[in-house]
Short mmCIF file of C-alpha atoms in Angstrom, two decimals:
data_model
loop_
_atom_site.label_atom_id
_atom_site.label_comp_id
_atom_site.label_asym_id
_atom_site.label_seq_id
_atom_site.Cartn_x
_atom_site.Cartn_y
_atom_site.Cartn_z
CA MET A 1 77.69 89.02 77.96
CA SER A 2 74.43 87.09 77.86
CA ALA A 3 72.81 85.59 80.92
CA ARG A 4 73.66 82.12 79.60
CA SER A 5 77.27 83.10 79.02
CA THR A 6 77.48 84.43 82.55
CA ALA A 7 76.07 81.18 83.88
CA PHE A 8 78.60 79.26 81.80
CA GLY A 9 81.55 81.05 83.33
CA ARG A 10 80.12 80.92 86.82
CA GLY A 11 79.41 77.20 86.53
CA ARG A 12 82.94 76.49 85.36
CA ILE A 13 84.50 78.30 88.29
CA LEU A 14 82.22 76.68 90.83
CA VAL A 15 82.71 73.16 89.52
CA LEU A 16 86.47 73.57 89.70
CA ALA A 17 86.14 75.04 93.17
CA ALA A 18 84.28 71.94 94.31
CA LEU A 19 86.76 69.59 92.68
CA VAL A 20 89.88 71.33 93.89
CA ALA A 21 89.23 73.87 96.61
CA GLY A 22 86.45 72.10 98.44
CA VAL A 23 86.91 68.37 98.14
CA VAL A 24 90.65 68.31 97.70
CA ALA A 25 91.06 70.77 100.59
CA VAL A 26 94.58 71.71 99.61
CA SER A 27 96.22 74.77 101.05
CA GLY A 28 95.53 78.03 99.30
CA CYS A 29 92.21 77.07 97.73
CA THR A 30 88.78 78.12 98.91
CA ALA A 31 85.30 76.81 98.30
CA GLY A 32 82.23 78.94 98.00
CA GLY A 33 80.67 81.47 95.72
CA PRO A 34 81.29 82.62 92.18
CA SER A 35 84.72 84.01 93.01
CA ALA A 36 85.87 80.79 94.65
CA GLY A 37 88.85 80.33 92.38
CA PRO A 38 90.27 80.43 88.87
CA SER A 39 89.09 78.21 86.06
CA ALA A 40 91.06 75.12 85.11
CA THR A 41 92.69 76.82 82.17
CA SER A 42 93.80 79.91 84.06
CA SER A 43 97.04 80.56 85.91
CA ALA A 44 97.32 81.85 89.44
CA ALA A 45 100.49 83.68 88.45
CA THR A 46 100.80 87.40 87.94
CA PRO A 47 103.68 88.74 85.81
CA SER A 48 105.52 89.88 88.96
CA ALA A 49 105.00 86.51 90.63
CA ALA A 50 106.35 84.77 87.55
CA ARG A 51 109.44 86.99 87.63
CA ASP A 52 109.97 86.29 91.32
CA ARG A 53 109.83 82.54 90.79
CA GLY A 54 111.87 82.40 87.62
CA ALA A 55 111.14 81.88 83.96
CA PHE A 56 108.20 79.52 84.37
CA PRO A 57 104.73 80.76 85.31
CA VAL A 58 103.26 79.61 88.61
CA LEU A 59 100.35 77.34 87.77
CA SER A 60 97.19 77.35 89.82
CA PRO A 61 96.30 74.14 91.71
CA GLU A 62 93.50 73.56 89.21
CA ALA A 63 95.86 73.83 86.27
CA ARG A 64 98.34 71.46 87.88
CA ILE A 65 95.61 68.89 88.45
CA ARG A 66 94.59 69.17 84.81
CA LEU A 67 98.19 68.81 83.66
CA TYR A 68 98.55 65.69 85.77
CA ALA A 69 95.31 64.30 84.37
CA ALA A 70 96.38 65.09 80.81
CA SER A 71 99.69 63.33 81.37
CA ARG A 72 97.91 60.23 82.64
CA LEU A 73 95.55 60.34 79.69
CA GLN A 74 98.45 60.34 77.23
CA SER A 75 99.82 57.16 78.78
CA MET A 76 96.56 55.21 78.38
CA THR A 77 95.52 52.93 75.55
CA LEU A 78 92.07 53.37 74.02
CA GLU A 79 90.79 50.35 75.90
CA GLN A 80 92.19 51.64 79.18
CA LYS A 81 90.50 54.98 78.65
CA ILE A 82 87.15 53.35 77.99
CA ALA A 83 87.44 50.96 80.94
CA SER A 84 88.10 53.93 83.21
CA MET A 85 84.63 55.29 82.38
CA PHE A 86 82.80 52.54 84.29
CA VAL A 87 81.45 52.53 87.84
CA VAL A 88 79.90 49.23 88.93
CA HIS A 89 78.42 47.57 91.99
CA ILE A 90 80.27 44.55 93.35
CA PRO A 91 78.36 42.77 96.13
CA GLY A 92 79.64 42.09 99.60
CA SER A 93 81.69 43.70 102.33
CA ASP A 94 84.91 41.78 101.62
CA PRO A 95 87.25 44.16 99.80
CA ALA A 96 89.25 41.41 98.07
CA PRO A 97 86.79 40.68 95.22
CA VAL A 98 86.31 44.40 94.66
CA GLN A 99 90.05 45.00 94.56
CA GLY A 100 90.42 42.13 92.13
CA TYR A 101 87.71 43.42 89.80
CA LEU A 102 89.10 46.95 89.75
CA ALA A 103 92.66 45.74 89.16
CA ALA A 104 91.64 43.34 86.40
CA ASN A 105 89.31 45.70 84.57
CA GLY A 106 90.62 49.21 85.20
CA ALA A 107 87.21 50.61 86.13
CA ALA A 108 86.94 54.05 87.71
CA GLY A 109 85.24 52.83 90.83
CA VAL A 110 82.31 51.26 92.58
CA LEU A 111 78.76 51.99 93.66
CA LEU A 112 78.04 51.11 97.27
CA LEU A 113 74.70 49.46 97.98
CA GLY A 114 73.29 47.97 101.15
CA ASP A 115 75.22 44.71 100.88
CA ASN A 116 78.49 46.63 100.96
CA VAL A 117 77.69 48.51 104.15
CA PRO A 118 75.97 46.10 106.57
CA GLY A 119 77.99 47.12 109.60
CA SER A 120 79.07 50.27 111.39
CA THR A 121 80.44 53.39 109.77
CA GLN A 122 83.90 52.38 110.99
CA GLN A 123 83.60 48.98 109.32
CA THR A 124 82.50 50.63 106.09
CA ALA A 125 85.44 53.02 106.31
CA ALA A 126 87.85 50.10 106.59
CA PHE A 127 86.23 48.45 103.57
CA THR A 128 86.40 51.57 101.40
CA ALA A 129 89.94 52.42 102.49
CA ALA A 130 91.08 49.05 101.16
CA LEU A 131 89.78 50.02 97.71
CA GLN A 132 92.03 53.04 97.36
CA THR A 133 95.43 52.79 95.70
CA GLY A 134 98.63 54.77 95.83
CA ASP A 135 98.94 55.46 92.12
CA GLY A 136 97.90 59.12 92.17
CA LEU A 137 94.25 58.61 91.19
CA GLY A 138 91.47 58.01 93.67
CA THR A 139 88.96 55.22 93.26
CA VAL A 140 85.47 56.61 92.76
CA ILE A 141 83.39 55.30 95.65
CA ALA A 142 79.83 56.42 95.04
CA ILE A 143 76.77 56.04 97.21
CA ASP A 144 73.08 56.97 96.99
CA GLU A 145 72.73 58.79 100.29
CA GLU A 146 69.71 61.03 99.92
CA GLY A 147 68.46 60.16 103.38
CA GLY A 148 65.00 58.95 104.26
CA ILE A 149 63.73 56.27 101.91
CA VAL A 150 67.02 56.22 99.98
CA ALA A 151 69.77 55.74 102.54
CA ARG A 152 72.50 53.10 102.56
CA LEU A 153 74.23 54.03 105.81
CA SER A 154 72.41 52.96 108.96
CA ALA A 155 73.77 55.96 110.88
CA ASP A 156 71.98 58.37 108.53
CA THR A 157 69.14 59.52 110.75
CA PHE A 158 69.25 63.10 109.52
CA PRO A 159 66.16 64.80 108.09
CA ALA A 160 65.40 63.97 104.47
CA ALA A 161 63.15 65.25 101.70
CA GLU A 162 59.91 64.16 103.35
CA THR A 163 60.40 66.83 106.00
CA LEU A 164 62.92 69.16 104.38
CA LYS A 165 60.52 70.12 101.59
CA ASN A 166 58.38 71.78 104.28
CA GLU A 167 61.22 73.46 106.17
CA PRO A 168 63.36 76.53 105.44
CA ALA A 169 66.39 76.02 103.20
CA ALA A 170 68.63 76.33 106.25
CA ALA A 171 67.27 73.00 107.46
CA THR A 172 68.33 71.39 104.19
CA ALA A 173 71.81 72.85 104.58
CA ASP A 174 72.12 71.51 108.13
CA ALA A 175 70.92 68.02 107.17
CA PHE A 176 73.17 67.71 104.13
CA ARG A 177 76.17 69.05 105.98
CA GLN A 178 75.79 66.29 108.55
CA ARG A 179 74.96 63.69 105.90
CA ALA A 180 78.02 64.62 103.83
CA ALA A 181 80.23 64.33 106.90
CA LEU A 182 78.87 60.83 107.51
CA VAL A 183 79.39 59.82 103.88
CA ARG A 184 82.96 61.07 104.01
CA GLN A 185 83.57 59.30 107.32
CA ALA A 186 82.39 56.07 105.68
CA GLY A 187 84.97 56.55 102.93
CA ALA A 188 82.66 57.36 100.02
CA ASN A 189 83.67 60.36 97.94
CA VAL A 190 80.77 60.82 95.50
CA ASN A 191 77.22 61.21 96.76
CA PHE A 192 74.44 60.53 94.28
CA GLY A 193 72.28 62.29 96.83
CA VAL A 194 70.87 65.61 95.66
CA ILE A 195 67.46 65.29 94.02
CA ALA A 196 67.01 68.25 91.68
CA ASP A 197 63.69 66.93 90.37
CA THR A 198 60.58 68.80 91.45
CA THR A 199 56.88 68.00 91.47
CA ALA A 200 53.81 68.93 93.47
CA ASP A 201 52.04 65.67 92.58
CA PRO A 202 51.90 63.28 95.56
CA GLY A 203 51.20 60.48 93.08
CA SER A 204 54.51 60.98 91.31
CA PHE A 205 57.16 58.28 91.69
CA ILE A 206 59.68 60.91 92.76
CA TYR A 207 57.48 63.03 95.05
CA ASP A 208 58.71 61.63 98.37
CA ARG A 209 62.30 62.39 97.37
CA VAL A 210 62.05 65.96 96.05
CA LEU A 211 63.42 68.83 98.11
CA GLY A 212 60.83 71.27 96.81
CA THR A 213 57.38 71.03 95.24
CA ASP A 214 57.87 74.01 92.93
CA PRO A 215 60.88 75.26 90.95
CA ALA A 216 61.67 78.14 93.29
CA THR A 217 61.71 76.21 96.57
CA ALA A 218 63.42 73.23 94.95
CA SER A 219 66.13 75.51 93.55
CA GLU A 220 66.75 77.09 96.93
CA ARG A 221 67.08 73.76 98.72
CA VAL A 222 69.13 72.10 95.98
CA ALA A 223 71.62 74.96 96.14
CA ALA A 224 71.68 74.67 99.94
CA ALA A 225 72.34 70.92 99.77
CA VAL A 226 75.18 71.28 97.27
CA THR A 227 76.79 74.13 99.19
CA ALA A 228 76.58 72.10 102.40
CA GLU A 229 78.26 69.09 100.78
CA ASN A 230 81.05 71.13 99.17
CA GLY A 231 84.36 70.42 100.85
CA GLN A 232 83.23 67.03 102.15
CA VAL A 233 81.97 64.91 99.25
CA LEU A 234 81.32 65.42 95.55
CA SER A 235 77.65 66.26 95.03
CA THR A 236 75.59 64.83 92.20
CA LEU A 237 72.40 66.38 90.85
CA LYS A 238 69.80 63.94 89.59
CA HIS A 239 67.86 63.00 87.48
CA PHE A 240 68.54 65.39 84.59
CA PRO A 241 66.54 66.72 82.78
CA GLY A 242 63.99 66.11 85.53
CA HIS A 243 61.73 63.28 86.65
CA GLY A 244 59.02 65.49 88.11
CA GLN A 245 57.01 66.13 84.96
CA VAL A 246 57.52 62.65 83.56
CA PRO A 247 55.02 60.03 84.77
CA GLY A 248 56.21 56.53 85.61
CA ASP A 249 59.15 54.87 87.34
CA SER A 250 62.35 54.71 85.29
CA HIS A 251 63.53 51.64 87.20
CA ASP A 252 61.24 49.36 85.22
CA SER A 253 59.76 51.48 82.43
CA LEU A 254 60.76 54.27 80.07
CA PRO A 255 58.86 57.35 81.26
CA SER A 256 58.00 59.86 78.55
CA THR A 257 56.50 63.33 78.30
CA ASP A 258 55.58 65.64 75.45
CA ILE A 259 55.94 68.92 77.36
CA SER A 260 57.57 71.71 75.39
CA MET A 261 61.04 73.09 75.95
CA GLU A 262 59.41 76.30 77.13
CA GLN A 263 57.52 74.36 79.79
CA TRP A 264 60.66 72.46 80.78
CA SER A 265 62.63 75.68 81.13
CA THR A 266 60.25 76.94 83.80
CA SER A 267 59.25 73.69 85.53
CA ASP A 268 62.38 71.50 85.61
CA GLU A 269 65.46 73.45 84.56
CA PRO A 270 65.78 75.92 87.47
CA PRO A 271 66.78 73.48 90.24
CA PHE A 272 69.49 71.96 88.04
CA GLN A 273 70.80 75.41 87.16
CA ALA A 274 70.80 76.33 90.84
CA GLY A 275 72.76 73.21 91.73
CA ILE A 276 75.28 73.80 88.97
CA ASP A 277 75.73 77.41 90.03
CA ALA A 278 76.27 76.20 93.61
CA GLY A 279 79.16 74.04 92.41
CA ALA A 280 77.82 70.52 91.89
CA PRO A 281 80.62 68.65 90.09
CA LEU A 282 78.46 65.78 88.80
CA VAL A 283 75.08 65.52 87.08
CA MET A 284 73.28 62.21 86.67
CA PHE A 285 71.23 61.67 83.52
CA GLY A 286 67.87 59.99 83.91
CA HIS A 287 66.33 57.43 81.57
CA LEU A 288 63.60 59.90 80.68
CA VAL A 289 62.16 60.74 77.27
CA TYR A 290 61.25 64.32 76.44
CA THR A 291 59.86 63.98 72.93
CA ALA A 292 60.18 67.71 72.24
CA VAL A 293 63.96 67.24 72.34
CA ASP A 294 64.68 63.61 71.44
CA SER A 295 62.89 60.30 71.07
CA ALA A 296 65.75 58.64 72.95
CA PRO A 297 66.05 58.78 76.74
CA ALA A 298 68.11 61.71 77.97
CA SER A 299 70.80 59.33 79.22
CA LEU A 300 71.48 58.31 75.61
CA SER A 301 70.71 61.65 73.98
CA PRO A 302 73.47 63.82 72.48
CA ALA A 303 70.93 66.66 72.32
CA TRP A 304 70.33 66.63 76.06
CA HIS A 305 74.04 66.40 76.82
CA ALA A 306 74.65 69.41 74.58
CA LEU A 307 71.90 71.31 76.38
CA LEU A 308 73.45 70.59 79.75
CA ARG A 309 76.87 71.77 78.60
CA GLU A 310 75.89 74.71 76.43
CA ARG A 311 72.68 76.01 77.99
CA LEU A 312 73.31 75.35 81.67
CA GLY A 313 77.08 75.82 81.46
CA PHE A 314 77.96 72.54 83.12
CA GLU A 315 81.61 71.48 82.80
CA GLY A 316 81.74 68.71 85.36
CA VAL A 317 81.24 64.97 85.08
CA ALA A 318 78.10 63.56 83.45
CA VAL A 319 77.10 60.12 84.74
CA THR A 320 74.30 57.85 83.62
CA ASP A 321 71.71 56.48 85.95
CA ASP A 322 72.06 52.72 86.29
CA LEU A 323 72.17 51.47 82.70
CA LEU A 324 70.65 48.14 83.69
CA MET A 325 67.40 50.02 84.24
CA LEU A 326 67.13 50.50 80.48
CA GLU A 327 67.26 46.75 80.00
CA ALA A 328 64.50 46.37 82.60
CA SER A 329 62.29 48.94 80.88
CA GLY A 330 60.80 46.36 78.53
CA VAL A 331 61.51 48.54 75.49
CA PRO A 332 63.12 46.32 72.82
CA ALA A 333 65.33 49.12 71.52
CA TYR A 334 67.14 49.21 74.86
CA ALA A 335 67.34 45.50 75.61
CA ASP A 336 70.97 45.07 74.54
CA ARG A 337 73.63 45.93 77.10
CA THR A 338 76.40 46.51 74.58
CA THR A 339 74.29 48.76 72.37
CA ASN A 340 73.29 50.85 75.37
CA ALA A 341 76.90 51.25 76.50
CA VAL A 342 78.01 52.42 73.07
CA ALA A 343 75.09 54.84 72.89
CA ALA A 344 75.86 56.19 76.37
CA VAL A 345 79.41 57.10 75.38
CA ALA A 346 78.29 58.48 72.02
CA ALA A 347 75.76 60.69 73.79
CA GLY A 348 78.45 62.37 75.89
CA ASN A 349 78.47 60.62 79.26
CA ASP A 350 81.73 60.61 81.19
CA LEU A 351 80.86 57.76 83.57
CA LEU A 352 78.66 54.72 82.92
CA LEU A 353 76.93 53.36 86.00
CA TYR A 354 75.83 49.77 86.66
CA ASN A 355 74.22 48.60 89.90
CA SER A 356 75.49 45.07 89.37
CA THR A 357 78.77 43.44 88.44
CA VAL A 358 79.05 43.41 84.66
CA ASP A 359 81.45 41.65 82.31
CA LEU A 360 83.48 44.68 81.32
CA PRO A 361 85.80 43.48 78.50
CA PRO A 362 83.00 42.92 75.93
CA LEU A 363 81.55 46.36 76.66
CA VAL A 364 84.96 47.99 76.40
CA ALA A 365 85.69 46.16 73.14
CA SER A 366 82.39 47.24 71.59
CA ILE A 367 82.96 50.88 72.49
CA ALA A 368 86.53 50.69 71.18
CA ASN A 369 85.22 49.24 67.91
CA ALA A 370 82.77 52.13 67.67
CA VAL A 371 85.66 54.55 68.09
CA ARG A 372 87.80 52.84 65.48
CA SER A 373 84.89 52.76 63.03
CA GLY A 374 84.28 56.48 63.45
CA GLU A 375 80.91 56.11 65.18
CA ILE A 376 82.42 57.76 68.26
CA ALA A 377 85.21 60.32 67.99
CA GLU A 378 88.26 59.38 70.04
CA SER A 379 88.57 63.05 70.95
CA ALA A 380 85.17 62.79 72.65
CA VAL A 381 86.41 59.82 74.69
CA ASP A 382 89.53 61.79 75.60
CA GLU A 383 87.45 64.75 76.79
CA ALA A 384 85.26 62.49 78.91
CA VAL A 385 88.17 60.61 80.44
CA LEU A 386 90.05 63.83 81.14
CA ARG A 387 87.10 65.06 83.18
CA ASP A 388 87.06 61.75 85.05
CA LEU A 389 90.80 61.88 85.70
CA VAL A 390 90.56 65.43 87.05
CA LEU A 391 87.84 64.22 89.40
CA ARG A 392 89.86 61.20 90.50
CA ARG A 393 93.04 63.23 90.98
CA GLY A 394 91.06 65.52 93.25
CA ILE A 395 89.83 62.53 95.24
CA TRP A 396 93.39 61.24 95.63
CA LEU A 397 94.66 64.62 96.79
CA GLN A 398 91.92 64.82 99.39
CA GLN A 399 93.22 61.53 100.77
CA HIS A 400 96.83 62.73 100.58
CA PRO A 401 96.67 66.41 101.62
CA ASP A 402 100.43 66.64 102.05
CA ALA A 403 101.17 65.44 98.52
CA ALA A 404 102.49 67.92 96.00
CA LEU A 405 99.90 68.96 93.44
#
């Protein structure tokens, strides 16, 4: 087996371990290293166990979650599937408008920003609890909680990248373990908080947020952060394929680099591979152009999504960075919201992120039209939504630990 094939299998097991054994925290599952648990398509049953329990094989928890997700998928219309791929920000700390938006639009969840969390952790927990439903799928409640200059929760006083990049990896593990506990206490379940970018350039936009200034130290600390968050919140690596070598700020421009794939494989790839191997269940795509691979930003690039899946062995959920950033880039090709949404799904994203409240029905309709016209394969939408549903079923089970898988 090749090194890449080994990484593929290892990544699959670890992602499922994070989704089921760690975050769900159901009895009989364990989080941790490469032997943390079976893959989603495997069965926990041995022939003797199957005989003891009757004619039907005993399915692993992972397999049962996937069966549940597949059943939910079969009951959804095309428009419902597409709507469930969106995560948006809805301002304010009153849960009623958020509940109304989610119920009316069928979105997967929300992104918490500062205006959602102005009070104490307990107040935030009450707000987020009101957004969860009893229908068997958890609402994705995501937050950017890196610490330091990117922190939404006022109680997050734990060390962040500014200091952690100069400390042993154990310090990163300690900080992210405490940070993840706080995020979970506040009721968020997805943390867009692990920077896998790396750069040694103090002038870089991302420098103050990187966990390591070279691939080796960044990889060590990224793995430590993900491992520390496992079992508490769902970790997200960002900003794939790496902001460190790409000059500029992707919030209001479209950063581009002409470095070769060979250069990328040594300078930017290792921390992402380390995070995937540690079990990160989500990867966020940056609005970054690597001309050696694609003239489009990675967030809208089928080539980069294929590389993440096939080269790095990632089988978790791919999420865009805030798609409104593309509109703010000033590049005419990315000025249209609908076009960007269609391209994001066509590229292979599972979740589309917006840091503002967007009018969802026109976006859903445009993507559905692209599916019906053959521009996007419905099977690709099904694969994306299935990954999302597995994630959301895991979130729900974490909130209902006594529920049957």
